PDB file of C-alpha atoms in Angstrom:
ATOM      1  CA  UNK A  11     -27.536  13.345 -79.606  1.00 89.00           C
ATOM      2  CA  UNK A  12     -24.073  12.689 -81.166  1.00 94.00           C
ATOM      3  CA  UNK A  13     -23.155  10.963 -84.228  1.00 96.00           C
ATOM      4  CA  UNK A  14     -19.918   9.021 -84.717  1.00 97.00           C
ATOM      5  CA  UNK A  15     -18.200   6.934 -87.434  1.00 98.00           C
ATOM      6  CA  UNK A  16     -16.985   3.432 -86.983  1.00 98.00           C
ATOM      7  CA  UNK A  17     -15.133   1.476 -89.818  1.00 98.00           C
ATOM      8  CA  UNK A  18     -14.897  -2.261 -89.789  1.00 98.00           C
ATOM      9  CA  UNK A  19     -11.374  -2.513 -91.185  1.00 98.00           C
ATOM     10  CA  UNK A  20     -10.314  -4.598 -94.282  1.00 97.00           C
ATOM     11  CA  UNK A  21      -8.730  -7.346 -92.002  1.00 96.00           C
ATOM     12  CA  UNK A  22     -11.852  -7.965 -90.039  1.00 97.00           C
ATOM     13  CA  UNK A  23     -13.999  -8.040 -93.334  1.00 98.00           C
ATOM     14  CA  UNK A  24     -11.352 -10.648 -94.811  1.00 97.00           C
ATOM     15  CA  UNK A  25     -11.621 -12.810 -91.703  1.00 97.00           C
ATOM     16  CA  UNK A  26     -15.531 -12.609 -92.020  1.00 98.00           C
ATOM     17  CA  UNK A  27     -15.984 -10.897 -88.637  1.00 98.00           C
ATOM     18  CA  UNK A  28     -18.233  -8.246 -89.948  1.00 98.00           C
ATOM     19  CA  UNK A  29     -21.448  -9.714 -88.869  1.00 98.00           C
ATOM     20  CA  UNK A  30     -20.069 -10.505 -85.425  1.00 98.00           C
ATOM     21  CA  UNK A  31     -18.851  -6.996 -84.944  1.00 98.00           C
ATOM     22  CA  UNK A  32     -22.119  -5.429 -86.198  1.00 98.00           C
ATOM     23  CA  UNK A  33     -24.058  -7.749 -83.872  1.00 98.00           C
ATOM     24  CA  UNK A  34     -21.992  -6.668 -80.894  1.00 98.00           C
ATOM     25  CA  UNK A  35     -22.793  -2.967 -81.523  1.00 98.00           C
ATOM     26  CA  UNK A  36     -26.522  -3.858 -81.925  1.00 97.00           C
ATOM     27  CA  UNK A  37     -26.742  -6.003 -78.837  1.00 97.00           C
ATOM     28  CA  UNK A  38     -24.982  -3.088 -76.803  1.00 96.00           C
ATOM     29  CA  UNK A  39     -27.938  -0.966 -77.896  1.00 96.00           C
ATOM     30  CA  UNK A  40     -26.057   1.314 -80.247  1.00 97.00           C
ATOM     31  CA  UNK A  41     -28.256   2.807 -83.126  1.00 97.00           C
ATOM     32  CA  UNK A  42     -26.630   2.247 -86.412  1.00 98.00           C
ATOM     33  CA  UNK A  43     -28.338   4.811 -88.915  1.00 97.00           C
ATOM     34  CA  UNK A  44     -26.145   4.180 -92.035  1.00 98.00           C
ATOM     35  CA  UNK A  45     -23.851   1.481 -93.189  1.00 98.00           C
ATOM     36  CA  UNK A  46     -22.288   0.289 -96.483  1.00 98.00           C
ATOM     37  CA  UNK A  47     -19.388  -1.711 -97.870  1.00 98.00           C
ATOM     38  CA  UNK A  48     -16.756   0.010 -99.876  1.00 98.00           C
ATOM     39  CA  UNK A  49     -13.187  -0.284-101.265  1.00 98.00           C
ATOM     40  CA  UNK A  50     -11.087   2.720-100.472  1.00 98.00           C
ATOM     41  CA  UNK A  51      -8.690   4.137-103.161  1.00 98.00           C
ATOM     42  CA  UNK A  52      -5.388   5.267-102.026  1.00 98.00           C
ATOM     43  CA  UNK A  53      -6.303   8.905-102.659  1.00 98.00           C
ATOM     44  CA  UNK A  54      -9.331   8.353-100.429  1.00 98.00           C
ATOM     45  CA  UNK A  55      -7.489   6.664 -97.698  1.00 98.00           C
ATOM     46  CA  UNK A  56      -4.820   9.252 -97.739  1.00 97.00           C
ATOM     47  CA  UNK A  57      -7.623  12.066 -97.529  1.00 97.00           C
ATOM     48  CA  UNK A  58      -9.558  10.291 -94.732  1.00 97.00           C
ATOM     49  CA  UNK A  59      -6.215   9.821 -92.517  1.00 96.00           C
ATOM     50  CA  UNK A  60      -5.008  13.208 -93.328  1.00 94.00           C
ATOM     51  CA  UNK A  61      -4.389  13.961 -89.773  1.00 91.00           C
ATOM     52  CA  UNK A  62      -1.675  11.078 -89.582  1.00 93.00           C
ATOM     53  CA  UNK A  63       0.195  12.435 -92.673  1.00 95.00           C
ATOM     54  CA  UNK A  64       3.859  12.645 -91.875  1.00 92.00           C
ATOM     55  CA  UNK A  65       3.617  10.009 -89.169  1.00 92.00           C
ATOM     56  CA  UNK A  66       5.828   6.862 -89.422  1.00 92.00           C
ATOM     57  CA  UNK A  67       2.768   4.600 -89.640  1.00 92.00           C
ATOM     58  CA  UNK A  68       0.741   6.586 -92.284  1.00 95.00           C
ATOM     59  CA  UNK A  69       2.006   4.686 -95.245  1.00 95.00           C
ATOM     60  CA  UNK A  70       1.274   1.309 -93.462  1.00 94.00           C
ATOM     61  CA  UNK A  71      -1.962   2.494 -92.422  1.00 95.00           C
ATOM     62  CA  UNK A  72      -3.081   3.554 -96.017  1.00 97.00           C
ATOM     63  CA  UNK A  73      -1.846   0.325 -97.616  1.00 96.00           C
ATOM     64  CA  UNK A  74      -3.763  -1.689 -95.075  1.00 96.00           C
ATOM     65  CA  UNK A  75      -7.005   0.444 -95.541  1.00 97.00           C
ATOM     66  CA  UNK A  76      -6.885  -0.171 -99.346  1.00 98.00           C
ATOM     67  CA  UNK A  77      -6.102  -3.898 -99.023  1.00 97.00           C
ATOM     68  CA  UNK A  78      -9.759  -4.944 -99.208  1.00 98.00           C
ATOM     69  CA  UNK A  79     -13.255  -3.677 -98.546  1.00 98.00           C
ATOM     70  CA  UNK A  80     -14.219  -1.974 -95.356  1.00 98.00           C
ATOM     71  CA  UNK A  81     -17.464  -1.215 -93.698  1.00 98.00           C
ATOM     72  CA  UNK A  82     -18.111   2.371 -92.608  1.00 98.00           C
ATOM     73  CA  UNK A  83     -21.198   2.950 -90.376  1.00 98.00           C
ATOM     74  CA  UNK A  84     -22.688   5.999 -88.588  1.00 98.00           C
ATOM     75  CA  UNK A  85     -23.827   5.351 -85.038  1.00 98.00           C
ATOM     76  CA  UNK A  86     -26.229   7.860 -83.149  1.00 96.00           C
ATOM     77  CA  UNK A  87     -26.733   8.345 -79.529  1.00 95.00           C
ATOM     78  CA  UNK A  88     -26.202  10.160 -76.398  1.00 96.00           C
ATOM     79  CA  UNK A  89     -22.427  10.675 -75.682  1.00 97.00           C
ATOM     80  CA  UNK A  90     -21.920   7.979 -78.288  1.00 97.00           C
ATOM     81  CA  UNK A  91     -18.350   9.085 -79.060  1.00 97.00           C
ATOM     82  CA  UNK A  92     -16.916   8.086 -75.725  1.00 97.00           C
ATOM     83  CA  UNK A  93     -19.276   5.240 -75.330  1.00 98.00           C
ATOM     84  CA  UNK A  94     -18.046   3.720 -78.515  1.00 98.00           C
ATOM     85  CA  UNK A  95     -14.353   4.370 -77.738  1.00 97.00           C
ATOM     86  CA  UNK A  96     -14.855   2.512 -74.375  1.00 97.00           C
ATOM     87  CA  UNK A  97     -16.770  -0.227 -76.121  1.00 97.00           C
ATOM     88  CA  UNK A  98     -13.955  -0.947 -78.782  1.00 98.00           C
ATOM     89  CA  UNK A  99     -11.091  -0.715 -76.626  1.00 97.00           C
ATOM     90  CA  UNK A 100      -7.690   0.678 -76.609  1.00 96.00           C
ATOM     91  CA  UNK A 101      -5.989   1.452 -80.048  1.00 92.00           C
ATOM     92  CA  UNK A 102      -3.441  -1.382 -79.612  1.00 94.00           C
ATOM     93  CA  UNK A 103      -5.355  -4.548 -79.468  1.00 95.00           C
ATOM     94  CA  UNK A 104      -2.585  -5.939 -77.075  1.00 94.00           C
ATOM     95  CA  UNK A 105      -3.518  -3.231 -74.562  1.00 95.00           C
ATOM     96  CA  UNK A 106      -7.422  -3.505 -75.073  1.00 96.00           C
ATOM     97  CA  UNK A 107      -9.477  -4.803 -72.226  1.00 96.00           C
ATOM     98  CA  UNK A 108     -10.806  -8.440 -72.746  1.00 96.00           C
ATOM     99  CA  UNK A 109     -14.248  -8.557 -74.283  1.00 96.00           C
ATOM    100  CA  UNK A 110     -13.645  -5.291 -76.246  1.00 97.00           C
ATOM    101  CA  UNK A 111     -13.950  -5.354 -80.028  1.00 98.00           C
ATOM    102  CA  UNK A 112     -10.258  -4.749 -80.527  1.00 97.00           C
ATOM    103  CA  UNK A 113      -9.205  -7.349 -78.024  1.00 96.00           C
ATOM    104  CA  UNK A 114     -11.302  -9.858 -79.507  1.00 97.00           C
ATOM    105  CA  UNK A 115     -10.863  -9.262 -83.147  1.00 97.00           C
ATOM    106  CA  UNK A 116      -7.668  -7.014 -83.565  1.00 95.00           C
ATOM    107  CA  UNK A 117      -4.212  -8.423 -84.005  1.00 91.00           C
ATOM    108  CA  UNK A 118      -1.870  -5.570 -84.125  1.00 88.00           C
ATOM    109  CA  UNK A 119      -1.475  -1.922 -85.213  1.00 85.00           C
ATOM    110  CA  UNK A 120      -3.108  -0.936 -87.597  1.00 82.00           C
ATOM    111  CA  UNK A 121      -4.889  -4.385 -87.918  1.00 88.00           C
ATOM    112  CA  UNK A 122      -7.005  -3.386 -84.809  1.00 94.00           C
ATOM    113  CA  UNK A 123     -10.381  -4.417 -86.208  1.00 96.00           C
ATOM    114  CA  UNK A 124     -12.125  -1.049 -86.207  1.00 98.00           C
ATOM    115  CA  UNK A 125     -11.800   2.669 -86.405  1.00 97.00           C
ATOM    116  CA  UNK A 126     -13.858   5.125 -84.504  1.00 97.00           C
ATOM    117  CA  UNK A 127     -14.056   8.754 -84.290  1.00 97.00           C
ATOM    118  CA  UNK A 128     -12.214  10.157 -81.212  1.00 96.00           C
ATOM    119  CA  UNK A 129     -13.786  13.570 -80.870  1.00 96.00           C
ATOM    120  CA  UNK A 130     -16.899  15.579 -82.042  1.00 96.00           C
ATOM    121  CA  UNK A 131     -14.526  17.356 -84.624  1.00 95.00           C
ATOM    122  CA  UNK A 132     -13.328  14.182 -86.097  1.00 96.00           C
ATOM    123  CA  UNK A 133     -16.748  12.654 -86.116  1.00 96.00           C
ATOM    124  CA  UNK A 134     -18.117  15.619 -88.224  1.00 96.00           C
ATOM    125  CA  UNK A 135     -15.246  15.121 -90.718  1.00 96.00           C
ATOM    126  CA  UNK A 136     -15.592  11.334 -90.948  1.00 97.00           C
ATOM    127  CA  UNK A 137     -19.297  10.994 -91.056  1.00 97.00           C
ATOM    128  CA  UNK A 138     -19.357  13.632 -93.793  1.00 97.00           C
ATOM    129  CA  UNK A 139     -16.585  11.912 -95.557  1.00 97.00           C
ATOM    130  CA  UNK A 140     -18.451   8.596 -96.029  1.00 98.00           C
ATOM    131  CA  UNK A 141     -22.222   9.784 -95.440  1.00 97.00           C
ATOM    132  CA  UNK A 142     -22.607  13.492 -96.463  1.00 93.00           C
ATOM    133  CA  UNK A 143     -26.334  13.087 -96.048  1.00 91.00           C
ATOM    134  CA  UNK A 144     -25.851  12.097 -92.287  1.00 83.00           C
ATOM    135  CA  UNK A 145     -23.577  14.975 -91.473  1.00 74.00           C
ATOM    136  CA  UNK A 146     -24.432  16.916 -88.243  1.00 71.00           C
TER     137      UNK A 146
END
């Protein structure tokens, strides 16, 4: 069993797509074991996205992630990291397959509706960042 982190980003929360996005995960059979709504501080957003520090989009990503509340959730299951990545679609909503979360709810980078861990290592860090009691 793996655990992964998904964040419903501020743009999706603002557009009131949170319930629809959560419902899609549940209807697909994903097991959400923790969920909350929070407002990230600038320091928290910079710490969470530390791996992108120095990249040209880092400042824009941080500013977007602190622009409103977001909804992080921990999802557990067999091969869940890759299954979630396939389910949400390509990082760029314009390149995401129709019917994926990012194609249906994203607009542009970084307003691509959701974040999801991309590896076991990042999932460990990300789950622990928001839900230390769910770390694995």
